[in-house]
Each structure stands twice: as structure tokens, then as C-alpha cells.
Amino acid sequence: MTDDQFIELLGGVTAVARFLGITAASVSGWKAIPRDRKIRLAVIAEDKGLCTRKDLFPDDYEDIWIELRPNHKSNLMSAPI
């Protein structure tokens, strides 16, 4: 998905600006979503059920969010005692 498509998925420039606490003019001026902002927006998009963080960062999602690593302790079921 392109950054423009992602912004539209989130509800457009005004919605993205509101999510980030910045002006719509700032969002409109982006040629690409700055990485730190895209990471924040990915969490919002996943929370809203629009897409997953893995969808947006398929190559490095495990480095950004370690809890998404397949063998992370939060993903392992504990055995009954």
C-alpha cells in the first residue's frame, strides 16, 4: 500500500493530522510519511482493524515491535502447572 493509500485508509489528511496532533498542512506537505509517524499510525490502523503492523512493515515489523516475533515470550502459551 502506498503512503497516500494509507492516509486515505485512515480517513484522510485531516484524520491523520488529528491522530498525530499536527496540522493538516503538515500532512499534506509530506512526499512520504516520515518513518516515526508511520510507525505510530500503524498501531492506530491496527487498533481500528484497518490493517496490521505486519502488512505495513513486512520486512522489519519484528525489529520494530518485538512482541510480534514468533518466539517472543508473550506469544508462547505457558504449560499448566
PDB file of N, CA and C in Angstrom:
ATOM      1  N   MET A   1       0.844  -1.160   0.000  1.00  0.00           N
ATOM      2  CA  MET A   1       0.000   0.000   0.000  1.00  0.00           C
ATOM      3  C   MET A   1       0.902   1.240   0.000  1.00  0.00           C
ATOM      4  N   THR A   2       0.540   2.210  -0.806  1.00  0.00           N
ATOM      5  CA  THR A   2       1.319   3.451  -0.842  1.00  0.00           C
ATOM      6  C   THR A   2       0.981   4.307   0.381  1.00  0.00           C
ATOM      7  N   ASP A   3       1.811   5.290   0.644  1.00  0.00           N
ATOM      8  CA  ASP A   3       1.539   6.189   1.766  1.00  0.00           C
ATOM      9  C   ASP A   3       0.241   6.960   1.546  1.00  0.00           C
ATOM     10  N   ASP A   4      -0.019   7.376   0.313  1.00  0.00           N
ATOM     11  CA  ASP A   4      -1.280   8.079   0.026  1.00  0.00           C
ATOM     12  C   ASP A   4      -2.485   7.183   0.301  1.00  0.00           C
ATOM     13  N   GLN A   5      -2.393   5.923  -0.077  1.00  0.00           N
ATOM     14  CA  GLN A   5      -3.479   4.974   0.187  1.00  0.00           C
ATOM     15  C   GLN A   5      -3.658   4.762   1.690  1.00  0.00           C
ATOM     16  N   PHE A   6      -2.551   4.713   2.413  1.00  0.00           N
ATOM     17  CA  PHE A   6      -2.605   4.526   3.865  1.00  0.00           C
ATOM     18  C   PHE A   6      -3.285   5.721   4.531  1.00  0.00           C
ATOM     19  N   ILE A   7      -2.937   6.922   4.101  1.00  0.00           N
ATOM     20  CA  ILE A   7      -3.575   8.123   4.647  1.00  0.00           C
ATOM     21  C   ILE A   7      -5.076   8.092   4.382  1.00  0.00           C
ATOM     22  N   GLU A   8      -5.460   7.718   3.191  1.00  0.00           N
ATOM     23  CA  GLU A   8      -6.898   7.626   2.869  1.00  0.00           C
ATOM     24  C   GLU A   8      -7.585   6.550   3.704  1.00  0.00           C
ATOM     25  N   LEU A   9      -6.926   5.425   3.894  1.00  0.00           N
ATOM     26  CA  LEU A   9      -7.473   4.336   4.704  1.00  0.00           C
ATOM     27  C   LEU A   9      -7.765   4.808   6.125  1.00  0.00           C
ATOM     28  N   LEU A  10      -6.899   5.666   6.628  1.00  0.00           N
ATOM     29  CA  LEU A  10      -7.062   6.194   7.991  1.00  0.00           C
ATOM     30  C   LEU A  10      -8.114   7.301   8.078  1.00  0.00           C
ATOM     31  N   GLY A  11      -8.642   7.737   6.948  1.00  0.00           N
ATOM     32  CA  GLY A  11      -9.683   8.756   6.961  1.00  0.00           C
ATOM     33  C   GLY A  11      -9.289  10.071   6.332  1.00  0.00           C
ATOM     34  N   GLY A  12      -8.111  10.118   5.724  1.00  0.00           N
ATOM     35  CA  GLY A  12      -7.685  11.322   5.024  1.00  0.00           C
ATOM     36  C   GLY A  12      -6.694  12.154   5.822  1.00  0.00           C
ATOM     37  N   VAL A  13      -6.281  13.225   5.195  1.00  0.00           N
ATOM     38  CA  VAL A  13      -5.252  14.104   5.755  1.00  0.00           C
ATOM     39  C   VAL A  13      -5.659  14.670   7.109  1.00  0.00           C
ATOM     40  N   THR A  14      -6.893  15.136   7.229  1.00  0.00           N
ATOM     41  CA  THR A  14      -7.344  15.742   8.480  1.00  0.00           C
ATOM     42  C   THR A  14      -7.345  14.735   9.614  1.00  0.00           C
ATOM     43  N   ALA A  15      -7.801  13.524   9.344  1.00  0.00           N
ATOM     44  CA  ALA A  15      -7.819  12.481  10.376  1.00  0.00           C
ATOM     45  C   ALA A  15      -6.404  12.125  10.820  1.00  0.00           C
ATOM     46  N   VAL A  16      -5.503  11.981   9.874  1.00  0.00           N
ATOM     47  CA  VAL A  16      -4.112  11.651  10.205  1.00  0.00           C
ATOM     48  C   VAL A  16      -3.496  12.772  11.043  1.00  0.00           C
ATOM     49  N   ALA A  17      -3.756  13.996  10.658  1.00  0.00           N
ATOM     50  CA  ALA A  17      -3.241  15.133  11.428  1.00  0.00           C
ATOM     51  C   ALA A  17      -3.776  15.102  12.855  1.00  0.00           C
ATOM     52  N   ARG A  18      -5.041  14.802  13.007  1.00  0.00           N
ATOM     53  CA  ARG A  18      -5.656  14.723  14.338  1.00  0.00           C
ATOM     54  C   ARG A  18      -5.033  13.594  15.156  1.00  0.00           C
ATOM     55  N   PHE A  19      -4.815  12.445  14.546  1.00  0.00           N
ATOM     56  CA  PHE A  19      -4.189  11.320  15.254  1.00  0.00           C
ATOM     57  C   PHE A  19      -2.803  11.695  15.785  1.00  0.00           C
ATOM     58  N   LEU A  20      -2.077  12.493  15.010  1.00  0.00           N
ATOM     59  CA  LEU A  20      -0.702  12.820  15.352  1.00  0.00           C
ATOM     60  C   LEU A  20      -0.550  14.147  16.094  1.00  0.00           C
ATOM     61  N   GLY A  21      -1.647  14.893  16.211  1.00  0.00           N
ATOM     62  CA  GLY A  21      -1.576  16.176  16.898  1.00  0.00           C
ATOM     63  C   GLY A  21      -0.795  17.232  16.133  1.00  0.00           C
ATOM     64  N   ILE A  22      -0.910  17.184  14.798  1.00  0.00           N
ATOM     65  CA  ILE A  22      -0.229  18.152  13.945  1.00  0.00           C
ATOM     66  C   ILE A  22      -1.251  18.769  13.007  1.00  0.00           C
ATOM     67  N   THR A  23      -0.824  19.703  12.180  1.00  0.00           N
ATOM     68  CA  THR A  23      -1.754  20.344  11.252  1.00  0.00           C
ATOM     69  C   THR A  23      -1.929  19.513   9.985  1.00  0.00           C
ATOM     70  N   ALA A  24      -3.079  19.681   9.363  1.00  0.00           N
ATOM     71  CA  ALA A  24      -3.347  19.005   8.096  1.00  0.00           C
ATOM     72  C   ALA A  24      -2.361  19.471   7.028  1.00  0.00           C
ATOM     73  N   ALA A  25      -1.947  20.727   7.111  1.00  0.00           N
ATOM     74  CA  ALA A  25      -0.978  21.248   6.140  1.00  0.00           C
ATOM     75  C   ALA A  25       0.350  20.495   6.232  1.00  0.00           C
ATOM     76  N   SER A  26       0.727  20.113   7.441  1.00  0.00           N
ATOM     77  CA  SER A  26       1.961  19.331   7.605  1.00  0.00           C
ATOM     78  C   SER A  26       1.842  17.994   6.900  1.00  0.00           C
ATOM     79  N   VAL A  27       0.711  17.327   7.090  1.00  0.00           N
ATOM     80  CA  VAL A  27       0.493  16.020   6.457  1.00  0.00           C
ATOM     81  C   VAL A  27       0.458  16.178   4.940  1.00  0.00           C
ATOM     82  N   SER A  28      -0.219  17.206   4.468  1.00  0.00           N
ATOM     83  CA  SER A  28      -0.317  17.441   3.024  1.00  0.00           C
ATOM     84  C   SER A  28       1.045  17.681   2.389  1.00  0.00           C
ATOM     85  N   GLY A  29       1.979  18.212   3.163  1.00  0.00           N
ATOM     86  CA  GLY A  29       3.301  18.505   2.637  1.00  0.00           C
ATOM     87  C   GLY A  29       4.239  17.320   2.537  1.00  0.00           C
ATOM     88  N   TRP A  30       3.830  16.178   3.078  1.00  0.00           N
ATOM     89  CA  TRP A  30       4.703  15.007   3.041  1.00  0.00           C
ATOM     90  C   TRP A  30       4.783  14.422   1.642  1.00  0.00           C
ATOM     91  N   LYS A  31       5.990  14.111   1.196  1.00  0.00           N
ATOM     92  CA  LYS A  31       6.161  13.327  -0.029  1.00  0.00           C
ATOM     93  C   LYS A  31       6.022  11.852   0.322  1.00  0.00           C
ATOM     94  N   ALA A  32       6.443  11.526   1.533  1.00  0.00           N
ATOM     95  CA  ALA A  32       6.282  10.184   2.106  1.00  0.00           C
ATOM     96  C   ALA A  32       6.070  10.384   3.600  1.00  0.00           C
ATOM     97  N   ILE A  33       5.352   9.463   4.220  1.00  0.00           N
ATOM     98  CA  ILE A  33       5.109   9.570   5.657  1.00  0.00           C
ATOM     99  C   ILE A  33       6.442   9.324   6.367  1.00  0.00           C
ATOM    100  N   PRO A  34       6.870  10.255   7.219  1.00  0.00           N
ATOM    101  CA  PRO A  34       8.102  10.015   7.979  1.00  0.00           C
ATOM    102  C   PRO A  34       7.984   8.705   8.770  1.00  0.00           C
ATOM    103  N   ARG A  35       9.055   7.959   8.816  1.00  0.00           N
ATOM    104  CA  ARG A  35       9.031   6.617   9.407  1.00  0.00           C
ATOM    105  C   ARG A  35       8.500   6.608  10.842  1.00  0.00           C
ATOM    106  N   ASP A  36       8.935   7.533  11.681  1.00  0.00           N
ATOM    107  CA  ASP A  36       8.458   7.535  13.066  1.00  0.00           C
ATOM    108  C   ASP A  36       6.954   7.771  13.138  1.00  0.00           C
ATOM    109  N   ARG A  37       6.444   8.582  12.244  1.00  0.00           N
ATOM    110  CA  ARG A  37       4.998   8.851  12.227  1.00  0.00           C
ATOM    111  C   ARG A  37       4.234   7.653  11.664  1.00  0.00           C
ATOM    112  N   LYS A  38       4.818   6.999  10.677  1.00  0.00           N
ATOM    113  CA  LYS A  38       4.161   5.829  10.090  1.00  0.00           C
ATOM    114  C   LYS A  38       4.072   4.695  11.106  1.00  0.00           C
ATOM    115  N   ILE A  39       5.092   4.565  11.942  1.00  0.00           N
ATOM    116  CA  ILE A  39       5.066   3.546  12.998  1.00  0.00           C
ATOM    117  C   ILE A  39       3.908   3.828  13.962  1.00  0.00           C
ATOM    118  N   ARG A  40       3.753   5.096  14.350  1.00  0.00           N
ATOM    119  CA  ARG A  40       2.642   5.462  15.241  1.00  0.00           C
ATOM    120  C   ARG A  40       1.292   5.211  14.565  1.00  0.00           C
ATOM    121  N   LEU A  41       1.190   5.567  13.291  1.00  0.00           N
ATOM    122  CA  LEU A  41      -0.066   5.378  12.565  1.00  0.00           C
ATOM    123  C   LEU A  41      -0.375   3.899  12.351  1.00  0.00           C
ATOM    124  N   ALA A  42       0.647   3.072  12.226  1.00  0.00           N
ATOM    125  CA  ALA A  42       0.438   1.635  12.043  1.00  0.00           C
ATOM    126  C   ALA A  42      -0.286   1.036  13.250  1.00  0.00           C
ATOM    127  N   VAL A  43       0.085   1.472  14.430  1.00  0.00           N
ATOM    128  CA  VAL A  43      -0.573   0.980  15.648  1.00  0.00           C
ATOM    129  C   VAL A  43      -2.033   1.413  15.662  1.00  0.00           C
ATOM    130  N   ILE A  44      -2.295   2.652  15.268  1.00  0.00           N
ATOM    131  CA  ILE A  44      -3.668   3.165  15.218  1.00  0.00           C
ATOM    132  C   ILE A  44      -4.483   2.387  14.198  1.00  0.00           C
ATOM    133  N   ALA A  45      -3.914   2.168  13.024  1.00  0.00           N
ATOM    134  CA  ALA A  45      -4.623   1.437  11.968  1.00  0.00           C
ATOM    135  C   ALA A  45      -4.947   0.015  12.407  1.00  0.00           C
ATOM    136  N   GLU A  46      -4.002  -0.630  13.075  1.00  0.00           N
ATOM    137  CA  GLU A  46      -4.249  -1.995  13.552  1.00  0.00           C
ATOM    138  C   GLU A  46      -5.334  -2.004  14.624  1.00  0.00           C
ATOM    139  N   ASP A  47      -5.282  -1.033  15.518  1.00  0.00           N
ATOM    140  CA  ASP A  47      -6.283  -0.930  16.577  1.00  0.00           C
ATOM    141  C   ASP A  47      -7.685  -0.740  15.998  1.00  0.00           C
ATOM    142  N   LYS A  48      -7.786  -0.051  14.881  1.00  0.00           N
ATOM    143  CA  LYS A  48      -9.070   0.187  14.226  1.00  0.00           C
ATOM    144  C   LYS A  48      -9.473  -0.963  13.302  1.00  0.00           C
ATOM    145  N   GLY A  49      -8.610  -1.970  13.175  1.00  0.00           N
ATOM    146  CA  GLY A  49      -8.917  -3.125  12.335  1.00  0.00           C
ATOM    147  C   GLY A  49      -8.785  -2.859  10.849  1.00  0.00           C
ATOM    148  N   LEU A  50      -8.011  -1.841  10.482  1.00  0.00           N
ATOM    149  CA  LEU A  50      -7.870  -1.475   9.072  1.00  0.00           C
ATOM    150  C   LEU A  50      -6.795  -2.289   8.361  1.00  0.00           C
ATOM    151  N   CYS A  51      -5.728  -2.585   9.051  1.00  0.00           N
ATOM    152  CA  CYS A  51      -4.631  -3.398   8.526  1.00  0.00           C
ATOM    153  C   CYS A  51      -3.743  -3.757   9.708  1.00  0.00           C
ATOM    154  N   THR A  52      -2.761  -4.590   9.467  1.00  0.00           N
ATOM    155  CA  THR A  52      -1.868  -4.983  10.558  1.00  0.00           C
ATOM    156  C   THR A  52      -0.535  -4.245  10.430  1.00  0.00           C
ATOM    157  N   ARG A  53       0.191  -4.213  11.527  1.00  0.00           N
ATOM    158  CA  ARG A  53       1.529  -3.626  11.505  1.00  0.00           C
ATOM    159  C   ARG A  53       2.420  -4.430  10.560  1.00  0.00           C
ATOM    160  N   LYS A  54       2.207  -5.731  10.518  1.00  0.00           N
ATOM    161  CA  LYS A  54       2.984  -6.596   9.625  1.00  0.00           C
ATOM    162  C   LYS A  54       2.704  -6.249   8.161  1.00  0.00           C
ATOM    163  N   ASP A  55       1.448  -5.902   7.845  1.00  0.00           N
ATOM    164  CA  ASP A  55       1.117  -5.500   6.476  1.00  0.00           C
ATOM    165  C   ASP A  55       1.899  -4.261   6.052  1.00  0.00           C
ATOM    166  N   LEU A  56       2.050  -3.327   6.977  1.00  0.00           N
ATOM    167  CA  LEU A  56       2.689  -2.053   6.655  1.00  0.00           C
ATOM    168  C   LEU A  56       4.213  -2.108   6.683  1.00  0.00           C
ATOM    169  N   PHE A  57       4.754  -3.002   7.488  1.00  0.00           N
ATOM    170  CA  PHE A  57       6.210  -3.143   7.621  1.00  0.00           C
ATOM    171  C   PHE A  57       6.593  -4.618   7.480  1.00  0.00           C
ATOM    172  N   PRO A  58       6.329  -5.226   6.322  1.00  0.00           N
ATOM    173  CA  PRO A  58       6.544  -6.672   6.191  1.00  0.00           C
ATOM    174  C   PRO A  58       7.989  -7.124   6.368  1.00  0.00           C
ATOM    175  N   ASP A  59       8.938  -6.255   6.080  1.00  0.00           N
ATOM    176  CA  ASP A  59      10.344  -6.648   6.144  1.00  0.00           C
ATOM    177  C   ASP A  59      10.992  -6.439   7.504  1.00  0.00           C
ATOM    178  N   ASP A  60      10.425  -5.561   8.320  1.00  0.00           N
ATOM    179  CA  ASP A  60      11.098  -5.262   9.585  1.00  0.00           C
ATOM    180  C   ASP A  60      10.161  -5.087  10.777  1.00  0.00           C
ATOM    181  N   TYR A  61       8.933  -5.568  10.659  1.00  0.00           N
ATOM    182  CA  TYR A  61       7.991  -5.418  11.769  1.00  0.00           C
ATOM    183  C   TYR A  61       8.502  -6.063  13.053  1.00  0.00           C
ATOM    184  N   GLU A  62       9.227  -7.166  12.940  1.00  0.00           N
ATOM    185  CA  GLU A  62       9.734  -7.861  14.134  1.00  0.00           C
ATOM    186  C   GLU A  62      10.823  -7.059  14.844  1.00  0.00           C
ATOM    187  N   ASP A  63      11.521  -6.207  14.101  1.00  0.00           N
ATOM    188  CA  ASP A  63      12.545  -5.356  14.710  1.00  0.00           C
ATOM    189  C   ASP A  63      11.920  -4.135  15.385  1.00  0.00           C
ATOM    190  N   ILE A  64      10.797  -3.677  14.860  1.00  0.00           N
ATOM    191  CA  ILE A  64      10.115  -2.510  15.421  1.00  0.00           C
ATOM    192  C   ILE A  64       9.299  -2.902  16.649  1.00  0.00           C
ATOM    193  N   TRP A  65       8.550  -3.988  16.522  1.00  0.00           N
ATOM    194  CA  TRP A  65       7.663  -4.452  17.606  1.00  0.00           C
ATOM    195  C   TRP A  65       8.065  -5.879  17.980  1.00  0.00           C
ATOM    196  N   ILE A  66       8.928  -5.998  18.980  1.00  0.00           N
ATOM    197  CA  ILE A  66       9.459  -7.320  19.320  1.00  0.00           C
ATOM    198  C   ILE A  66       8.372  -8.286  19.786  1.00  0.00           C
ATOM    199  N   GLU A  67       7.264  -7.753  20.274  1.00  0.00           N
ATOM    200  CA  GLU A  67       6.185  -8.643  20.723  1.00  0.00           C
ATOM    201  C   GLU A  67       5.546  -9.399  19.561  1.00  0.00           C
ATOM    202  N   LEU A  68       5.823  -8.997  18.326  1.00  0.00           N
ATOM    203  CA  LEU A  68       5.294  -9.696  17.161  1.00  0.00           C
ATOM    204  C   LEU A  68       6.214 -10.803  16.662  1.00  0.00           C
ATOM    205  N   ARG A  69       7.366 -10.948  17.296  1.00  0.00           N
ATOM    206  CA  ARG A  69       8.273 -12.030  16.912  1.00  0.00           C
ATOM    207  C   ARG A  69       7.618 -13.358  17.265  1.00  0.00           C
ATOM    208  N   PRO A  70       7.734 -14.347  16.371  1.00  0.00           N
ATOM    209  CA  PRO A  70       7.073 -15.633  16.602  1.00  0.00           C
ATOM    210  C   PRO A  70       7.447 -16.293  17.923  1.00  0.00           C
ATOM    211  N   ASN A  71       8.681 -16.155  18.374  1.00  0.00           N
ATOM    212  CA  ASN A  71       9.107 -16.837  19.589  1.00  0.00           C
ATOM    213  C   ASN A  71       9.185 -15.918  20.799  1.00  0.00           C
ATOM    214  N   HIS A  72       8.515 -14.766  20.715  1.00  0.00           N
ATOM    215  CA  HIS A  72       8.515 -13.843  21.858  1.00  0.00           C
ATOM    216  C   HIS A  72       7.715 -14.465  22.992  1.00  0.00           C
ATOM    217  N   LYS A  73       8.148 -14.241  24.228  1.00  0.00           N
ATOM    218  CA  LYS A  73       7.518 -14.885  25.381  1.00  0.00           C
ATOM    219  C   LYS A  73       6.027 -14.569  25.496  1.00  0.00           C
ATOM    220  N   SER A  74       5.572 -13.420  24.995  1.00  0.00           N
ATOM    221  CA  SER A  74       4.146 -13.105  25.095  1.00  0.00           C
ATOM    222  C   SER A  74       3.316 -13.932  24.118  1.00  0.00           C
ATOM    223  N   ASN A  75       3.976 -14.546  23.141  1.00  0.00           N
ATOM    224  CA  ASN A  75       3.264 -15.361  22.162  1.00  0.00           C
ATOM    225  C   ASN A  75       3.278 -16.849  22.495  1.00  0.00           C
ATOM    226  N   LEU A  76       4.016 -17.218  23.520  1.00  0.00           N
ATOM    227  CA  LEU A  76       4.108 -18.628  23.888  1.00  0.00           C
ATOM    228  C   LEU A  76       3.085 -18.947  24.970  1.00  0.00           C
ATOM    229  N   MET A  77       2.415 -20.046  24.811  1.00  0.00           N
ATOM    230  CA  MET A  77       1.444 -20.456  25.822  1.00  0.00           C
ATOM    231  C   MET A  77       2.183 -21.167  26.946  1.00  0.00           C
ATOM    232  N   SER A  78       1.861 -20.819  28.146  1.00  0.00           N
ATOM    233  CA  SER A  78       2.509 -21.498  29.273  1.00  0.00           C
ATOM    234  C   SER A  78       1.815 -22.829  29.539  1.00  0.00           C
ATOM    235  N   ALA A  79       2.611 -23.765  29.931  1.00  0.00           N
ATOM    236  CA  ALA A  79       2.076 -25.094  30.237  1.00  0.00           C
ATOM    237  C   ALA A  79       1.407 -25.067  31.603  1.00  0.00           C
ATOM    238  N   PRO A  80       0.329 -25.812  31.761  1.00  0.00           N
ATOM    239  CA  PRO A  80      -0.309 -25.871  33.077  1.00  0.00           C
ATOM    240  C   PRO A  80       0.629 -26.466  34.117  1.00  0.00           C
ATOM    241  N   ILE A  81       0.510 -25.990  35.318  1.00  0.00           N
ATOM    242  CA  ILE A  81       1.384 -26.466  36.397  1.00  0.00           C
ATOM    243  C   ILE A  81       0.762 -27.654  37.082  1.00  0.00           C
TER     244      ILE A  81
END
